[in-house]
PDB file of C-alpha atoms in Angstrom:
ATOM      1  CA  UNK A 101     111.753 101.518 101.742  1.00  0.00           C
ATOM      2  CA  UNK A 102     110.921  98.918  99.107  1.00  0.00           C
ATOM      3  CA  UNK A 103     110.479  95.483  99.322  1.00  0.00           C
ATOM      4  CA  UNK A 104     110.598  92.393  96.509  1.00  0.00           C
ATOM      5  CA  UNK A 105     110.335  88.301  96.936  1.00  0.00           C
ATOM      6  CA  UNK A 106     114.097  86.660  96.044  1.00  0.00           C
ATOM      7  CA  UNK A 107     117.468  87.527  97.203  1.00  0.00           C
ATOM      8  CA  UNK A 108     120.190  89.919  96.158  1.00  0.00           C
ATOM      9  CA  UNK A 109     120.627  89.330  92.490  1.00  0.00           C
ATOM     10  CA  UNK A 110     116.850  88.372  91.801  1.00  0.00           C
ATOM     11  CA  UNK A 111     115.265  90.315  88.797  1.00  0.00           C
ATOM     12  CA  UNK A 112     113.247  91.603  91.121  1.00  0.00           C
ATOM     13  CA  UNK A 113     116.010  93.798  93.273  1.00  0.00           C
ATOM     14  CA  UNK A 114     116.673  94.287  89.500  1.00  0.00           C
ATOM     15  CA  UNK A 115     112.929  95.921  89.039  1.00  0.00           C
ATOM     16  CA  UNK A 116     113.230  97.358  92.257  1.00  0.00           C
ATOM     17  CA  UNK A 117     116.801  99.709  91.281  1.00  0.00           C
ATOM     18  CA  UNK A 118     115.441 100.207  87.834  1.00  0.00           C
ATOM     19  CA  UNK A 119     112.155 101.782  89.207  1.00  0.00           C
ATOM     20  CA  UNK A 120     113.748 103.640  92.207  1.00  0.00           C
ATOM     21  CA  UNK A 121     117.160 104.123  91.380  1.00  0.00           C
ATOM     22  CA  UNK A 122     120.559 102.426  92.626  1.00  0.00           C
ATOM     23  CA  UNK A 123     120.899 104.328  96.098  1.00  0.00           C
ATOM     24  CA  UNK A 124     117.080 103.541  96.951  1.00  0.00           C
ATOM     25  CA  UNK A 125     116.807 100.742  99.908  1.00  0.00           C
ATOM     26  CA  UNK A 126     115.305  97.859  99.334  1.00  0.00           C
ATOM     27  CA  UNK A 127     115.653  94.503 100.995  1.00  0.00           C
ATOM     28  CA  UNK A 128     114.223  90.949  99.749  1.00  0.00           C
ATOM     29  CA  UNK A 129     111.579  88.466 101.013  1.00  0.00           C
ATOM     30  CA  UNK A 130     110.812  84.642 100.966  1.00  0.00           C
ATOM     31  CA  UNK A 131     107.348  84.847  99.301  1.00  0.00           C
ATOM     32  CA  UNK A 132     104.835  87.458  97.598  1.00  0.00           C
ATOM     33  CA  UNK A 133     102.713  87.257 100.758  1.00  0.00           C
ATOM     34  CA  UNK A 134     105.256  88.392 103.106  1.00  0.00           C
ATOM     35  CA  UNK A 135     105.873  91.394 100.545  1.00  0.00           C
ATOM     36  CA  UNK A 136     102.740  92.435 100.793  1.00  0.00           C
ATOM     37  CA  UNK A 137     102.363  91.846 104.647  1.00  0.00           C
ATOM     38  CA  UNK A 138     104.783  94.273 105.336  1.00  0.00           C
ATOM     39  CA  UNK A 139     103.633  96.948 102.519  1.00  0.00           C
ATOM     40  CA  UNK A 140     100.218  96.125 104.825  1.00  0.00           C
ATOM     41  CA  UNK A 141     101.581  96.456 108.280  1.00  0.00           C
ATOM     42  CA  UNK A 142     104.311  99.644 107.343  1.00  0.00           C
ATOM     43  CA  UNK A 143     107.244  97.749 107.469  1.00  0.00           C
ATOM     44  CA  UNK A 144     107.907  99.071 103.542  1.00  0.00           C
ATOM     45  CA  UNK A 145     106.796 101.740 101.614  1.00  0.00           C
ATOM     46  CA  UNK A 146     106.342  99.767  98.368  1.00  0.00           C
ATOM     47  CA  UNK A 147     106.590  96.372  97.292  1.00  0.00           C
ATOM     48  CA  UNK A 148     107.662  95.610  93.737  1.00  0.00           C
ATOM     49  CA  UNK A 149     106.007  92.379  92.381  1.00  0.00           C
ATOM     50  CA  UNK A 150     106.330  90.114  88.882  1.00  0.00           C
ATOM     51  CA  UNK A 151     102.802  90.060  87.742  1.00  0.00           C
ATOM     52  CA  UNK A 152     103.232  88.581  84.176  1.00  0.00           C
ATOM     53  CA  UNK A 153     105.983  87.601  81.505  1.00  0.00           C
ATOM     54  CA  UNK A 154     105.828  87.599  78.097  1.00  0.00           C
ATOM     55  CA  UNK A 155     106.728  83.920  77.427  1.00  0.00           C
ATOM     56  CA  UNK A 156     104.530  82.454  79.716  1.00  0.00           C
ATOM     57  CA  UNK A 157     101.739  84.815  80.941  1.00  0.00           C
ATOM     58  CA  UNK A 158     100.007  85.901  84.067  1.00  0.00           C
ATOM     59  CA  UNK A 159     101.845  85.695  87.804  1.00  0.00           C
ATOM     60  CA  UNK A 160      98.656  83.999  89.547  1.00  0.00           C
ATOM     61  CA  UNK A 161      99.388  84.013  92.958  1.00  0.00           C
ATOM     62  CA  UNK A 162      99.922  88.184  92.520  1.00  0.00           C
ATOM     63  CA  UNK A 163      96.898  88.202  90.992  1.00  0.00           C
ATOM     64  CA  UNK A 164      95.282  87.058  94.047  1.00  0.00           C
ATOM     65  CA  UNK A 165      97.317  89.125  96.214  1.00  0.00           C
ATOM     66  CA  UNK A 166      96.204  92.213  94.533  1.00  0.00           C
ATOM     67  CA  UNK A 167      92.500  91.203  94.857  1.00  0.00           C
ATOM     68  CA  UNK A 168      92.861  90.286  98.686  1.00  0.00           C
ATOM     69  CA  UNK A 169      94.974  93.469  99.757  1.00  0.00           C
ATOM     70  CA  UNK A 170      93.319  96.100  97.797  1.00  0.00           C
ATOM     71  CA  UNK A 171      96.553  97.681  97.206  1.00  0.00           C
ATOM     72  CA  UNK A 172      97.286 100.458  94.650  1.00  0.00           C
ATOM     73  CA  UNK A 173      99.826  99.979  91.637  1.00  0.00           C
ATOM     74  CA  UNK A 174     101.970 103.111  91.532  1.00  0.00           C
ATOM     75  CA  UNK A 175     104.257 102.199  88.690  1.00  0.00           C
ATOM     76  CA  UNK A 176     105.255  99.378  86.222  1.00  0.00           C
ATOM     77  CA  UNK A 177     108.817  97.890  85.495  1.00  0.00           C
ATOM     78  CA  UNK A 178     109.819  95.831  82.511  1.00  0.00           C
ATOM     79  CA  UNK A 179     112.681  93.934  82.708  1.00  0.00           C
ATOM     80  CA  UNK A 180     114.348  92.022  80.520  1.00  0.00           C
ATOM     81  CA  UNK A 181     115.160  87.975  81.411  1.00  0.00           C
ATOM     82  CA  UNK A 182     118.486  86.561  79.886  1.00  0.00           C
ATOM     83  CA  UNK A 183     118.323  82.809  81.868  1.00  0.00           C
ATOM     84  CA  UNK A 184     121.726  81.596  82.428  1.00  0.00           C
ATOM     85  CA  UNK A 185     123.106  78.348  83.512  1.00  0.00           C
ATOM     86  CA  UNK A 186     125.061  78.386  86.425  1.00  0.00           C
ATOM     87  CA  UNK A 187     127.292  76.075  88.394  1.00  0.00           C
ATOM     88  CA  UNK A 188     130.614  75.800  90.690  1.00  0.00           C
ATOM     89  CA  UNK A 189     133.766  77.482  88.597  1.00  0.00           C
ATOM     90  CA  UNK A 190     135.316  74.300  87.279  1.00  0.00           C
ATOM     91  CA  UNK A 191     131.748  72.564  86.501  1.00  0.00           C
ATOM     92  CA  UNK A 192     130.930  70.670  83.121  1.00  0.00           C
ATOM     93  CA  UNK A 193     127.787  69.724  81.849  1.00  0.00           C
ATOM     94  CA  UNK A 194     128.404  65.975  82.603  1.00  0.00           C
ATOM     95  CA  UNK A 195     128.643  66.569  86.306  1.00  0.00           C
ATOM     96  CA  UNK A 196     125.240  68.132  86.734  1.00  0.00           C
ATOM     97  CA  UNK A 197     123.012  65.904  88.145  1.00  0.00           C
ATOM     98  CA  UNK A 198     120.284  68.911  89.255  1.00  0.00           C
ATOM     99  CA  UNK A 199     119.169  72.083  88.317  1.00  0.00           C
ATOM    100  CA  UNK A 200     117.018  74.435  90.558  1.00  0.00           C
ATOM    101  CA  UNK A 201     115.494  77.633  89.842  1.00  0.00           C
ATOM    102  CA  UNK A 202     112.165  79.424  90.065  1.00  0.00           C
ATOM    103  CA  UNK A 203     109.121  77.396  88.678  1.00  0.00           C
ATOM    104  CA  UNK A 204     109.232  80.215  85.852  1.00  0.00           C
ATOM    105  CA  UNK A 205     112.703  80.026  84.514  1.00  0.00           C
ATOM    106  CA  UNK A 206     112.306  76.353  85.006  1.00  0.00           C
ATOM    107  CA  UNK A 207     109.387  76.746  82.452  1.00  0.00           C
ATOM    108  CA  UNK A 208     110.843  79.449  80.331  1.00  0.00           C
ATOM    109  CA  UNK A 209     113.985  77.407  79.937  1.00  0.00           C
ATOM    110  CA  UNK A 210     112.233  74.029  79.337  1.00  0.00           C
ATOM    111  CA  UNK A 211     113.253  73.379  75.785  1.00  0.00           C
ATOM    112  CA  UNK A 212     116.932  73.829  76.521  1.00  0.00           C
ATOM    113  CA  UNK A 213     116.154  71.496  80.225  1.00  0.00           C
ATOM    114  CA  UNK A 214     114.601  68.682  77.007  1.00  0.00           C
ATOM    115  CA  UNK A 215     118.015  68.308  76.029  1.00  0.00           C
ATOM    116  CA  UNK A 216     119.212  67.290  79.167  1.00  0.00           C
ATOM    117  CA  UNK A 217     116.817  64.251  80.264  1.00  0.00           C
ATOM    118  CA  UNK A 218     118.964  63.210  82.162  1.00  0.00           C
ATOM    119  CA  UNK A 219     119.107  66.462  84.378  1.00  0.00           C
ATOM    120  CA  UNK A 220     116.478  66.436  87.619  1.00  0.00           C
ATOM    121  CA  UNK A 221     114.534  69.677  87.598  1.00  0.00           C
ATOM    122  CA  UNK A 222     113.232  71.239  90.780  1.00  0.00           C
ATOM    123  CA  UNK A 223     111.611  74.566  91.298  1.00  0.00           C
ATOM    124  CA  UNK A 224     112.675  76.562  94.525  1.00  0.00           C
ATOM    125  CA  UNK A 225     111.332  80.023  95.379  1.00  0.00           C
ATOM    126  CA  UNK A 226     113.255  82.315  93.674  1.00  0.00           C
ATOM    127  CA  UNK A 227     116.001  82.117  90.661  1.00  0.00           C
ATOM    128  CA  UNK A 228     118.885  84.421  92.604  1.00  0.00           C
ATOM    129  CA  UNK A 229     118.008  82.242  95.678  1.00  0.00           C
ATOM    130  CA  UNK A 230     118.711  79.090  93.207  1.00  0.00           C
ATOM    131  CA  UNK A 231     122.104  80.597  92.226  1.00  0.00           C
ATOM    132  CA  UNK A 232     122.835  80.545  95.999  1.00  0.00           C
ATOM    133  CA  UNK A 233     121.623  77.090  96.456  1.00  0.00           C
ATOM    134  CA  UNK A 234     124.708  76.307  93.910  1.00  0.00           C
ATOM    135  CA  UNK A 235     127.325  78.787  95.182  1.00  0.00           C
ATOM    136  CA  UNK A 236     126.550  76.575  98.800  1.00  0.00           C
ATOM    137  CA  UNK A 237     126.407  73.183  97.768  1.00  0.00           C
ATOM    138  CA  UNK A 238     129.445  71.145  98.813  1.00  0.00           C
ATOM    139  CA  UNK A 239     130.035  69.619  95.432  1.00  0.00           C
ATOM    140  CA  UNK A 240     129.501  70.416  91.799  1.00  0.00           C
ATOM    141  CA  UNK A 241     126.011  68.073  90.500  1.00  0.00           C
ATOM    142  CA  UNK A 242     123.680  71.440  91.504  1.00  0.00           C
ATOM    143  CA  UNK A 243     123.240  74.113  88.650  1.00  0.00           C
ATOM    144  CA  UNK A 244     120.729  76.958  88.778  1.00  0.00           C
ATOM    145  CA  UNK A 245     118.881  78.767  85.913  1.00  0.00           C
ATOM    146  CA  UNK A 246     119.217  82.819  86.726  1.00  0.00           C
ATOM    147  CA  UNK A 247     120.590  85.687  85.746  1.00  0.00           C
ATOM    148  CA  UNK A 248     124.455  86.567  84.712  1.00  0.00           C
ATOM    149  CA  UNK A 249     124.414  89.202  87.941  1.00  0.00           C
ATOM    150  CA  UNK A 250     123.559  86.637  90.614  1.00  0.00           C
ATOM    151  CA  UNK A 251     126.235  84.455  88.612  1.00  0.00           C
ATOM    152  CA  UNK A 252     128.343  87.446  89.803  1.00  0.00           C
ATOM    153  CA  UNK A 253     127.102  87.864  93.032  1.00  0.00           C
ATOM    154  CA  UNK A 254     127.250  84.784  94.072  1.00  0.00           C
ATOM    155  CA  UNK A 255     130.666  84.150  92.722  1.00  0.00           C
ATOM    156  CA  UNK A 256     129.796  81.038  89.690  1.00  0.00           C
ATOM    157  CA  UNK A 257     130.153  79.890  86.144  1.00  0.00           C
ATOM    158  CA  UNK A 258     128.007  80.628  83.357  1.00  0.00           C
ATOM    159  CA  UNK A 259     127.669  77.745  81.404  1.00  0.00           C
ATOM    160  CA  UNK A 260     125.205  78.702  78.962  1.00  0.00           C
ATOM    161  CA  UNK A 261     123.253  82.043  78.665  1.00  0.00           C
ATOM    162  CA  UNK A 262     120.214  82.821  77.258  1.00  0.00           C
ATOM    163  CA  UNK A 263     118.794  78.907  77.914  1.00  0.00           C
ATOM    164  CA  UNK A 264     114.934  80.886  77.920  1.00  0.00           C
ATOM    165  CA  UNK A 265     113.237  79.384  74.636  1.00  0.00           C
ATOM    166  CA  UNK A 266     112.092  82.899  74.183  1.00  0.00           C
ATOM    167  CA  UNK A 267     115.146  85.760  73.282  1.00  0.00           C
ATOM    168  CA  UNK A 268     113.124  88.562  73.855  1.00  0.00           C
ATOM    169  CA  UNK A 269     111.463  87.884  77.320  1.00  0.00           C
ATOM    170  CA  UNK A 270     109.960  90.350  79.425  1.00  0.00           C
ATOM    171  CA  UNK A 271     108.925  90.385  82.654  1.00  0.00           C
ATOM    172  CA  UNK A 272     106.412  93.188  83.586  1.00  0.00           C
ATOM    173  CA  UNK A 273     106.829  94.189  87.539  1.00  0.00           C
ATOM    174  CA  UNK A 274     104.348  96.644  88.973  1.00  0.00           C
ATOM    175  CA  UNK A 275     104.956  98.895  92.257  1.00  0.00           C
ATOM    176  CA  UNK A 276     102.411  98.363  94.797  1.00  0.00           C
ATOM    177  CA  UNK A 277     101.306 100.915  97.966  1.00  0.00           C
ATOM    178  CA  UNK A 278      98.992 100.939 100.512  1.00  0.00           C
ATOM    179  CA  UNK A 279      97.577 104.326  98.716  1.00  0.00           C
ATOM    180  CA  UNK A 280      97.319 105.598  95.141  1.00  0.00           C
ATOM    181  CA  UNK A 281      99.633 108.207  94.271  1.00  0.00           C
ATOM    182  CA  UNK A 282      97.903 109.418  90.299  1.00  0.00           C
ATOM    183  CA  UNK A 283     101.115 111.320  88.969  1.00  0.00           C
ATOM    184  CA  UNK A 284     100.439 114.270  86.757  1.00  0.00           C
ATOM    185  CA  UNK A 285     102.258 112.219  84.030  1.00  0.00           C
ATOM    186  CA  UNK A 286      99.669 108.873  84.557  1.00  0.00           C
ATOM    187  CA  UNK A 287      98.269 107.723  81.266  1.00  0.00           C
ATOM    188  CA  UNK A 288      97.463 104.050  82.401  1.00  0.00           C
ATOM    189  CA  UNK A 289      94.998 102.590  84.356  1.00  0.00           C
ATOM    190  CA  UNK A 290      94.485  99.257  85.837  1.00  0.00           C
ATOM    191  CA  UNK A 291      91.126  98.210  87.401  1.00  0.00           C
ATOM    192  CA  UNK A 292      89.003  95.040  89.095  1.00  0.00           C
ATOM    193  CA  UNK A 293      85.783  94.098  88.491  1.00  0.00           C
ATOM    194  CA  UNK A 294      82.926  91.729  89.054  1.00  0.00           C
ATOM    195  CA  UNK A 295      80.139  91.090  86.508  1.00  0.00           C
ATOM    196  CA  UNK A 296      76.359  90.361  86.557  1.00  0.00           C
ATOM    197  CA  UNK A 297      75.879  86.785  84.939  1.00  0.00           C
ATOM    198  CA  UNK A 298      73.677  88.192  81.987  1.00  0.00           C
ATOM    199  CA  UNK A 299      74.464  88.199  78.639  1.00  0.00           C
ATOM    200  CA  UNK A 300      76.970  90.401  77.400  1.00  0.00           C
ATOM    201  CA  UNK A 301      77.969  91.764  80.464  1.00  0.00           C
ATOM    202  CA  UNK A 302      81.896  91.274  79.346  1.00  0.00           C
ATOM    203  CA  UNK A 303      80.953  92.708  75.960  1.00  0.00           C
ATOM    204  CA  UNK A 304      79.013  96.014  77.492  1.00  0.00           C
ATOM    205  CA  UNK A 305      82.817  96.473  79.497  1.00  0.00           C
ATOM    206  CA  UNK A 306      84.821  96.476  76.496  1.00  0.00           C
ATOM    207  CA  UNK A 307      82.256  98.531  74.138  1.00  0.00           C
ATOM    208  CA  UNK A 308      82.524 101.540  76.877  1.00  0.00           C
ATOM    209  CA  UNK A 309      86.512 101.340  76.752  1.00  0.00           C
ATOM    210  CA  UNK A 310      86.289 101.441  73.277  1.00  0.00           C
ATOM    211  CA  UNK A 311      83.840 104.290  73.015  1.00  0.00           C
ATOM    212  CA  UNK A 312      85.801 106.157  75.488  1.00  0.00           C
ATOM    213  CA  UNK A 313      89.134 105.484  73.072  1.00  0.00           C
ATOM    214  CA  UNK A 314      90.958 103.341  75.699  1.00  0.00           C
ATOM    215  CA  UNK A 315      93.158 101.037  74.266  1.00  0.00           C
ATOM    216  CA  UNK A 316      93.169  97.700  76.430  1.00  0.00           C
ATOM    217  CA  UNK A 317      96.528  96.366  76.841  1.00  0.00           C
ATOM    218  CA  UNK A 318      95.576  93.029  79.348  1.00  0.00           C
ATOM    219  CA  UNK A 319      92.691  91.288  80.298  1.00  0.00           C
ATOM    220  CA  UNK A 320      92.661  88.311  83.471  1.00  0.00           C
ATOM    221  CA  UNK A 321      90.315  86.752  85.293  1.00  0.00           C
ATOM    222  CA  UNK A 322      90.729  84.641  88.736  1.00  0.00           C
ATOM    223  CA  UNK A 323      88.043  82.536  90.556  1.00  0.00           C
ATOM    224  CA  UNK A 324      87.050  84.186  93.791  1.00  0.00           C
ATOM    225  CA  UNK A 325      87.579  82.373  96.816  1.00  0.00           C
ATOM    226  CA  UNK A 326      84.696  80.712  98.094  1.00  0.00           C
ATOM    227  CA  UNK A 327      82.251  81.541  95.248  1.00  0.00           C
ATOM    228  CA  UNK A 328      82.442  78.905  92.937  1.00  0.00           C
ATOM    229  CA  UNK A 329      82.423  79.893  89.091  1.00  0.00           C
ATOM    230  CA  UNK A 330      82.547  83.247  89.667  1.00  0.00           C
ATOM    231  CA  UNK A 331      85.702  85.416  88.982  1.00  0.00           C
ATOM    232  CA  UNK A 332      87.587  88.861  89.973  1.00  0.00           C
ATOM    233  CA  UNK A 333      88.402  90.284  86.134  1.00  0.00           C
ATOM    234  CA  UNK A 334      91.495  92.669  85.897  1.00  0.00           C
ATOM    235  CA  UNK A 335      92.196  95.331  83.094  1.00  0.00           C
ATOM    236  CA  UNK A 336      95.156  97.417  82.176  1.00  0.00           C
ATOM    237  CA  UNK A 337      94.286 100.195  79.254  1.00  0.00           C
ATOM    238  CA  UNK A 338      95.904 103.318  78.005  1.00  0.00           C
ATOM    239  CA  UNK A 339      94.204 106.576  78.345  1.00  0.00           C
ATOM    240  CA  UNK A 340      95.759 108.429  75.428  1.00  0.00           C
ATOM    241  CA  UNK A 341      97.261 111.024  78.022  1.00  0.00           C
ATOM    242  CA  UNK A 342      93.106 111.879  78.603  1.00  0.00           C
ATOM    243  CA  UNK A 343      92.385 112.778  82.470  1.00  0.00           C
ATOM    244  CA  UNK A 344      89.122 113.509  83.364  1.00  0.00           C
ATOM    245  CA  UNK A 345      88.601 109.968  83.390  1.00  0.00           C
ATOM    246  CA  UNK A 346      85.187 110.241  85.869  1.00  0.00           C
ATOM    247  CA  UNK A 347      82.178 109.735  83.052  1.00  0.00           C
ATOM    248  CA  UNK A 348      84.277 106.310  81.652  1.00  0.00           C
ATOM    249  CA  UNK A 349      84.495 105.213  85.566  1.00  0.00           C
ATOM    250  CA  UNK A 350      80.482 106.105  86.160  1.00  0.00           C
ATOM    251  CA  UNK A 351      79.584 104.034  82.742  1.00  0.00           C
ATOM    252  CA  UNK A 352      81.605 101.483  83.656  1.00  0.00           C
ATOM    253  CA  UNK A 353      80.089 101.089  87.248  1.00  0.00           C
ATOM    254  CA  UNK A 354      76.907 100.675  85.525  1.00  0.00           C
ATOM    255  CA  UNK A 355      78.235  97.785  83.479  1.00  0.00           C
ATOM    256  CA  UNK A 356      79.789  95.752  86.719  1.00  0.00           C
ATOM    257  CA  UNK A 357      78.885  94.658  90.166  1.00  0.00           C
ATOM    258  CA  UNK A 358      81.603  95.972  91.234  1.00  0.00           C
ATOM    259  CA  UNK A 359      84.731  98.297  90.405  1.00  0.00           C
ATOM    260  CA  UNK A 360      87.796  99.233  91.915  1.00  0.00           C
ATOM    261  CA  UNK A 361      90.499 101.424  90.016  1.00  0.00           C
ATOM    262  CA  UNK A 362      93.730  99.832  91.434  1.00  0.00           C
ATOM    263  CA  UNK A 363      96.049 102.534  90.102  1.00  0.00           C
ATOM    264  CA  UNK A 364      96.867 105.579  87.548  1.00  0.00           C
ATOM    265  CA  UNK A 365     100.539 105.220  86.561  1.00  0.00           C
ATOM    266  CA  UNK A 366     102.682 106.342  83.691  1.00  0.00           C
ATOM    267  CA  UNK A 367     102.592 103.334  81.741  1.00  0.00           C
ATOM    268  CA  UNK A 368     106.849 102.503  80.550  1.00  0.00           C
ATOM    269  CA  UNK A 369     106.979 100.972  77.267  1.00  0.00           C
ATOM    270  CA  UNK A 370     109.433  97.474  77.665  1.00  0.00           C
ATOM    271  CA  UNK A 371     111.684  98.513  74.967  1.00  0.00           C
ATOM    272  CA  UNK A 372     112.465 101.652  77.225  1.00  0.00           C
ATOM    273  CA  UNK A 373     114.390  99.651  80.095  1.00  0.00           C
ATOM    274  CA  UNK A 374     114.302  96.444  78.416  1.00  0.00           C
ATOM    275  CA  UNK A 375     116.971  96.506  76.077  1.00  0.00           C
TER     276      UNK A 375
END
């Protein structure tokens, strides 16, 4: 039972059947929260998330998901985003009057949207749920910016694809559960941590990944609520296929204030289910 944020036709479901194959059961959610909620309460085995793309960066609000739920990540999914524009069969470009999609294809779109002044841009929560907007909407002014499958699904027009400024855009998904699952086959880690303010702290982090031959592959921080100035850090690194992973975790512990090791997974180069 798997769970994502959008509607049929989202590149999320698209995560989701990538990761767990076609037959696997999976149903979609207004928000991130509500994903999580029911991951939380048992309503869904796993919930698969967007937690960063590779034209514009870090999925915050997942982020802070991830720090508040203390769930595990399982597994990661790259997919690859070809933006489309979408309206009504029938539609030209001089009857659009609006154009909805997620806040992110709105941004990873933006210098094709410059062309279009003209054109009012307004985020909604999801890009397949955008592509529905249009399929519903009595006449033929709305477009949506989403994929060439919900163009399908939902029965319109491609008028342009690839409108992201980007060609080769990735979005990284990763597979969250209320437990961790470390698969013989893991060779990535992701972690949390909190630092002592003293000097160096960050540096001390990064000299024991290096001694330990990790190879760091993402580095965030977020503010944590309620404690002004101070943040949650999260790390993704490569293990180089080495297990016994326990003296890197003990020197580590002594670096922080506090650690958490969010998941072991088999890390999935993009280029594998990307292209």
């Amino acid at each position: 039972r798997v769970v994502y944020q959008g509607v049929a036709g989202a590149y999320s479901e698209m995560a989701s059947l990538r990761f767990f194959g076609e037959d696997c059961r999976c149903q979609g959610l207004p928000t991130f929260e509500e994903v999580f909620q029911t991951v939380a309460q048992g309503g869904a085995d796993y919930g698969v998330v967007p937690i960063e793309n590779s034209s514009t960066g870090a999925i915050a609000a997942v982020y802070d998901l991830l720090g508040r739920y203390g769930f595990s990540i399982v597994g990661e999914q790259y997919v690859r985003v070809r933006h489309c524009l979408l309206a009504k069969p029938g539609t030209e470009l001089s009857d659009i009057r609006e154009v909805v999609s997620h806040e992110q294809g709105l941004s990873q779109s933006m210098e094709f949207l410059a062309g279009h002044p003209e054109w009012i841009c307004r985020p909604v929560y999801n890009t397949a749920a955008a592509a529905k907007m249009a399929a519903e909407c009595p006449d033929s002014h709305l477009a949506a910016i989403a994929s060439r499958r919900a163009a399908q699904i939902y029965g319109l027009e491609v008028l342009a694809e690839g409108v992201n400024f980007k060609a080769r855009n990735f979005t990284r998904f990763v597979i969250v559960a209320r437990e961790p699952e470390n698969a013989p086959d893991s060779d990535k880690v992701s972690v949390d941590f909190t630092l002592p303010h003293v000097v160096g702290s960050l540096c001390g982090v990064l000299e024991v990944l290096g001694r330990y031959g990790m190879n760091l592959m993402k580095i965030e921080s977020r503010p944590i609520a309620d404690r002004n100035w101070e943040y949650l850090f999260f790390a993704d690194f490569l293990t180089g296929g080495n297990r016994e992973l326990d003296g890197l975790f003990e020197e580590l512990r002594r670096h922080t204030q506090t650690l958490r090791v969010l998941g072991r997974y088999r890390h999935r180069p993009f280029l594998e289910e990307g292209e």
